[in-house]
Amino acid sequence: DTGVSQDPRHKITKRGQNVTFRCDPISEHNRLYWYRQTLGQGPEFLTYFQNEAQLEKSRLLSDRFSAERPKGSFSTLEIQRTEQGDSAMYLCASSPGRDTDTQYFGPGTRLTVL
Amino acid sequence: AQKVTQAQTEISVVEKEDVTLDCVYETRDTTYYLFWYKQPPSGELVFLIRRNSFDEQNEISGRYSWNFQKSTSSFNFTITASQVVDSAVYFCANEDGNQFYFGTGTSLTVIP
């Protein structure tokens, strides 16, 4: 049973560096979502893809953040010039994209910016 | 503007008690979706339910039940005969115009 996987699970970086995270969705799920979660808060929606098309992006998302899903399978989330406020858990979820649109979440990537 | 409000930050109950987690949402859309997720101590979010705005029927799944009331913009979640394994943070969420909004969560502790 292959669920949503994310890599790396933990990332520590220095302020100003660029980081990239990868998400592999459940096979044949055509929707993929990125969220950010900080301690004591609910997940904050960042963006989502329908196949390779990025259909929605949070209005709060800084232009230092970019996401891709080039072949409609795995996705990457890049953060440029990281800031300490970027420290959070970055969650990926996928869904079949049909009427019963259940989102299945991965374990997350924990980012710490020093 | 806050889209989803979970006023209860923490709740503790004794095992076998019933507990209701409150969720109030706001939206301008006539078509929208509401969700509940569970986040156990292990950290991975688990989907519990998705409900569209046209279906106000209450739903029951085992010990879980949901009460959706559009008149009060509420989508409350009840766990009957709670168990220690129910201890987790529970999030209510709203899909509103392809943007997803989660509440701040309610931390439930079930005491054996």
mmCIF file with all atom_site columns, N, CA, C and O in Angstrom, chain B residues 39-62:
data_model
loop_
_atom_site.group_PDB
_atom_site.id
_atom_site.type_symbol
_atom_site.label_atom_id
_atom_site.label_alt_id
_atom_site.label_comp_id
_atom_site.label_asym_id
_atom_site.label_entity_id
_atom_site.label_seq_id
_atom_site.pdbx_PDB_ins_code
_atom_site.Cartn_x
_atom_site.Cartn_y
_atom_site.Cartn_z
_atom_site.occupancy
_atom_site.B_iso_or_equiv
_atom_site.pdbx_formal_charge
_atom_site.auth_seq_id
_atom_site.auth_comp_id
_atom_site.auth_asym_id
_atom_site.auth_atom_id
_atom_site.pdbx_PDB_model_num
ATOM 1  N N  . GLN B 1 39 ? -5.687  14.469 13.524 1.00 0.00 ? 39 GLN B N  1
ATOM 2  C CA . GLN B 1 39 ? -4.226  14.459 13.528 1.00 0.00 ? 39 GLN B CA 1
ATOM 3  C C  . GLN B 1 39 ? -3.764  13.832 14.840 1.00 0.00 ? 39 GLN B C  1
ATOM 4  O O  . GLN B 1 39 ? -3.690  14.497 15.859 1.00 0.00 ? 39 GLN B O  1
ATOM 5  N N  . PRO B 1 40 ? -3.459  12.545 14.802 1.00 0.00 ? 40 PRO B N  1
ATOM 6  C CA . PRO B 1 40 ? -3.020  11.866 16.030 1.00 0.00 ? 40 PRO B CA 1
ATOM 7  C C  . PRO B 1 40 ? -1.618  12.313 16.402 1.00 0.00 ? 40 PRO B C  1
ATOM 8  O O  . PRO B 1 40 ? -0.966  13.021 15.632 1.00 0.00 ? 40 PRO B O  1
ATOM 9  N N  . PRO B 1 41 ? -1.129  11.899 17.558 1.00 0.00 ? 41 PRO B N  1
ATOM 10 C CA . PRO B 1 41 ? 0.217   12.298 17.984 1.00 0.00 ? 41 PRO B CA 1
ATOM 11 C C  . PRO B 1 41 ? 1.304   11.968 16.967 1.00 0.00 ? 41 PRO B C  1
ATOM 12 O O  . PRO B 1 41 ? 2.332   12.641 16.925 1.00 0.00 ? 41 PRO B O  1
ATOM 13 N N  . SER B 1 42 ? 1.084   10.951 16.158 1.00 0.00 ? 42 SER B N  1
ATOM 14 C CA . SER B 1 42 ? 2.083   10.603 15.136 1.00 0.00 ? 42 SER B CA 1
ATOM 15 C C  . SER B 1 42 ? 2.233   11.703 14.092 1.00 0.00 ? 42 SER B C  1
ATOM 16 O O  . SER B 1 42 ? 3.244   11.768 13.385 1.00 0.00 ? 42 SER B O  1
ATOM 17 N N  . GLY B 1 43 ? 1.212   12.555 13.969 1.00 0.00 ? 43 GLY B N  1
ATOM 18 C CA . GLY B 1 43 ? 1.344   13.739 13.127 1.00 0.00 ? 43 GLY B CA 1
ATOM 19 C C  . GLY B 1 43 ? 0.661   13.700 11.777 1.00 0.00 ? 43 GLY B C  1
ATOM 20 O O  . GLY B 1 43 ? 0.403   14.747 11.195 1.00 0.00 ? 43 GLY B O  1
ATOM 21 N N  . GLU B 1 44 ? 0.370   12.524 11.239 1.00 0.00 ? 44 GLU B N  1
ATOM 22 C CA . GLU B 1 44 ? -0.182  12.463 9.889  1.00 0.00 ? 44 GLU B CA 1
ATOM 23 C C  . GLU B 1 44 ? -1.687  12.699 9.912  1.00 0.00 ? 44 GLU B C  1
ATOM 24 O O  . GLU B 1 44 ? -2.413  12.059 10.664 1.00 0.00 ? 44 GLU B O  1
ATOM 25 N N  . LEU B 1 45 ? -2.148  13.627 9.079  1.00 0.00 ? 45 LEU B N  1
ATOM 26 C CA . LEU B 1 45 ? -3.565  13.969 9.030  1.00 0.00 ? 45 LEU B CA 1
ATOM 27 C C  . LEU B 1 45 ? -4.368  12.835 8.406  1.00 0.00 ? 45 LEU B C  1
ATOM 28 O O  . LEU B 1 45 ? -4.000  12.283 7.371  1.00 0.00 ? 45 LEU B O  1
ATOM 29 N N  . VAL B 1 46 ? -5.483  12.537 9.026  1.00 0.00 ? 46 VAL B N  1
ATOM 30 C CA . VAL B 1 46 ? -6.356  11.466 8.548  1.00 0.00 ? 46 VAL B CA 1
ATOM 31 C C  . VAL B 1 46 ? -7.713  12.054 8.212  1.00 0.00 ? 46 VAL B C  1
ATOM 32 O O  . VAL B 1 46 ? -8.346  12.719 9.044  1.00 0.00 ? 46 VAL B O  1
ATOM 33 N N  . PHE B 1 47 ? -8.158  11.819 6.985  1.00 0.00 ? 47 PHE B N  1
ATOM 34 C CA . PHE B 1 47 ? -9.450  12.309 6.550  1.00 0.00 ? 47 PHE B CA 1
ATOM 35 C C  . PHE B 1 47 ? -10.565 11.556 7.274  1.00 0.00 ? 47 PHE B C  1
ATOM 36 O O  . PHE B 1 47 ? -10.518 10.339 7.410  1.00 0.00 ? 47 PHE B O  1
ATOM 37 N N  . LEU B 1 48 ? -11.597 12.295 7.695  1.00 0.00 ? 48 LEU B N  1
ATOM 38 C CA . LEU B 1 48 ? -12.743 11.665 8.351  1.00 0.00 ? 48 LEU B CA 1
ATOM 39 C C  . LEU B 1 48 ? -14.012 11.779 7.520  1.00 0.00 ? 48 LEU B C  1
ATOM 40 O O  . LEU B 1 48 ? -14.737 10.800 7.337  1.00 0.00 ? 48 LEU B O  1
ATOM 41 N N  . ILE B 1 49 ? -14.302 13.004 7.036  1.00 0.00 ? 49 ILE B N  1
ATOM 42 C CA . ILE B 1 49 ? -15.539 13.180 6.299  1.00 0.00 ? 49 ILE B CA 1
ATOM 43 C C  . ILE B 1 49 ? -15.468 14.404 5.392  1.00 0.00 ? 49 ILE B C  1
ATOM 44 O O  . ILE B 1 49 ? -14.746 15.360 5.681  1.00 0.00 ? 49 ILE B O  1
ATOM 45 N N  . ARG B 1 50 ? -16.181 14.345 4.303  1.00 0.00 ? 50 ARG B N  1
ATOM 46 C CA . ARG B 1 50 ? -16.373 15.472 3.390  1.00 0.00 ? 50 ARG B CA 1
ATOM 47 C C  . ARG B 1 50 ? -17.879 15.609 3.155  1.00 0.00 ? 50 ARG B C  1
ATOM 48 O O  . ARG B 1 50 ? -18.555 14.624 2.869  1.00 0.00 ? 50 ARG B O  1
ATOM 49 N N  . ARG B 1 51 ? -18.374 16.815 3.275  1.00 0.00 ? 51 ARG B N  1
ATOM 50 C CA . ARG B 1 51 ? -19.801 17.049 3.114  1.00 0.00 ? 51 ARG B CA 1
ATOM 51 C C  . ARG B 1 51 ? -20.016 18.240 2.204  1.00 0.00 ? 51 ARG B C  1
ATOM 52 O O  . ARG B 1 51 ? -19.395 19.285 2.382  1.00 0.00 ? 51 ARG B O  1
ATOM 53 N N  . ASN B 1 52 ? -20.893 18.114 1.199  1.00 0.00 ? 52 ASN B N  1
ATOM 54 C CA . ASN B 1 52 ? -21.169 19.274 0.353  1.00 0.00 ? 52 ASN B CA 1
ATOM 55 C C  . ASN B 1 52 ? -22.347 20.061 0.904  1.00 0.00 ? 52 ASN B C  1
ATOM 56 O O  . ASN B 1 52 ? -23.160 19.553 1.682  1.00 0.00 ? 52 ASN B O  1
ATOM 57 N N  . SER B 1 53 ? -22.448 21.287 0.471  1.00 0.00 ? 53 SER B N  1
ATOM 58 C CA . SER B 1 53 ? -23.407 22.232 1.047  1.00 0.00 ? 53 SER B CA 1
ATOM 59 C C  . SER B 1 53 ? -24.860 21.901 0.742  1.00 0.00 ? 53 SER B C  1
ATOM 60 O O  . SER B 1 53 ? -25.769 22.447 1.353  1.00 0.00 ? 53 SER B O  1
ATOM 61 N N  . PHE B 1 54 ? -25.092 21.016 -0.209 1.00 0.00 ? 54 PHE B N  1
ATOM 62 C CA . PHE B 1 54 ? -26.463 20.663 -0.560 1.00 0.00 ? 54 PHE B CA 1
ATOM 63 C C  . PHE B 1 54 ? -26.998 19.485 0.242  1.00 0.00 ? 54 PHE B C  1
ATOM 64 O O  . PHE B 1 54 ? -28.169 19.148 0.131  1.00 0.00 ? 54 PHE B O  1
ATOM 65 N N  . ASP B 1 55 ? -26.137 18.884 1.014  1.00 0.00 ? 55 ASP B N  1
ATOM 66 C CA . ASP B 1 55 ? -26.534 17.687 1.748  1.00 0.00 ? 55 ASP B CA 1
ATOM 67 C C  . ASP B 1 55 ? -26.504 17.969 3.243  1.00 0.00 ? 55 ASP B C  1
ATOM 68 O O  . ASP B 1 55 ? -25.451 17.904 3.875  1.00 0.00 ? 55 ASP B O  1
ATOM 69 N N  . GLU B 1 56 ? -27.655 18.290 3.810  1.00 0.00 ? 56 GLU B N  1
ATOM 70 C CA . GLU B 1 56 ? -27.717 18.603 5.234  1.00 0.00 ? 56 GLU B CA 1
ATOM 71 C C  . GLU B 1 56 ? -28.070 17.409 6.086  1.00 0.00 ? 56 GLU B C  1
ATOM 72 O O  . GLU B 1 56 ? -28.274 17.529 7.287  1.00 0.00 ? 56 GLU B O  1
ATOM 73 N N  . GLN B 1 57 ? -28.161 16.264 5.468  1.00 0.00 ? 57 GLN B N  1
ATOM 74 C CA . GLN B 1 57 ? -28.457 15.073 6.259  1.00 0.00 ? 57 GLN B CA 1
ATOM 75 C C  . GLN B 1 57 ? -27.330 14.804 7.232  1.00 0.00 ? 57 GLN B C  1
ATOM 76 O O  . GLN B 1 57 ? -26.156 14.852 6.880  1.00 0.00 ? 57 GLN B O  1
ATOM 77 N N  . ASN B 1 58 ? -27.699 14.483 8.450  1.00 0.00 ? 58 ASN B N  1
ATOM 78 C CA . ASN B 1 58 ? -26.679 14.093 9.416  1.00 0.00 ? 58 ASN B CA 1
ATOM 79 C C  . ASN B 1 58 ? -26.097 12.736 9.021  1.00 0.00 ? 58 ASN B C  1
ATOM 80 O O  . ASN B 1 58 ? -26.773 11.904 8.434  1.00 0.00 ? 58 ASN B O  1
ATOM 81 N N  . GLU B 1 59 ? -24.841 12.552 9.344  1.00 0.00 ? 59 GLU B N  1
ATOM 82 C CA . GLU B 1 59 ? -24.177 11.313 8.957  1.00 0.00 ? 59 GLU B CA 1
ATOM 83 C C  . GLU B 1 59 ? -23.616 10.612 10.171 1.00 0.00 ? 59 GLU B C  1
ATOM 84 O O  . GLU B 1 59 ? -23.137 11.243 11.102 1.00 0.00 ? 59 GLU B O  1
ATOM 85 N N  . ILE B 1 60 ? -23.715 9.300  10.148 1.00 0.00 ? 60 ILE B N  1
ATOM 86 C CA . ILE B 1 60 ? -23.185 8.482  11.235 1.00 0.00 ? 60 ILE B CA 1
ATOM 87 C C  . ILE B 1 60 ? -22.258 7.434  10.646 1.00 0.00 ? 60 ILE B C  1
ATOM 88 O O  . ILE B 1 60 ? -22.574 6.792  9.641  1.00 0.00 ? 60 ILE B O  1
ATOM 89 N N  . SER B 1 61 ? -21.088 7.322  11.262 1.00 0.00 ? 61 SER B N  1
ATOM 90 C CA . SER B 1 61 ? -20.145 6.286  10.852 1.00 0.00 ? 61 SER B CA 1
ATOM 91 C C  . SER B 1 61 ? -19.569 5.659  12.113 1.00 0.00 ? 61 SER B C  1
ATOM 92 O O  . SER B 1 61 ? -18.657 6.206  12.736 1.00 0.00 ? 61 SER B O  1
ATOM 93 N N  . GLY B 1 62 ? -20.116 4.545  12.503 1.00 0.00 ? 62 GLY B N  1
ATOM 94 C CA . GLY B 1 62 ? -19.660 3.907  13.735 1.00 0.00 ? 62 GLY B CA 1
ATOM 95 C C  . GLY B 1 62 ? -19.926 4.790  14.933 1.00 0.00 ? 62 GLY B C  1
ATOM 96 O O  . GLY B 1 62 ? -21.058 5.209  15.176 1.00 0.00 ? 62 GLY B O  1
#
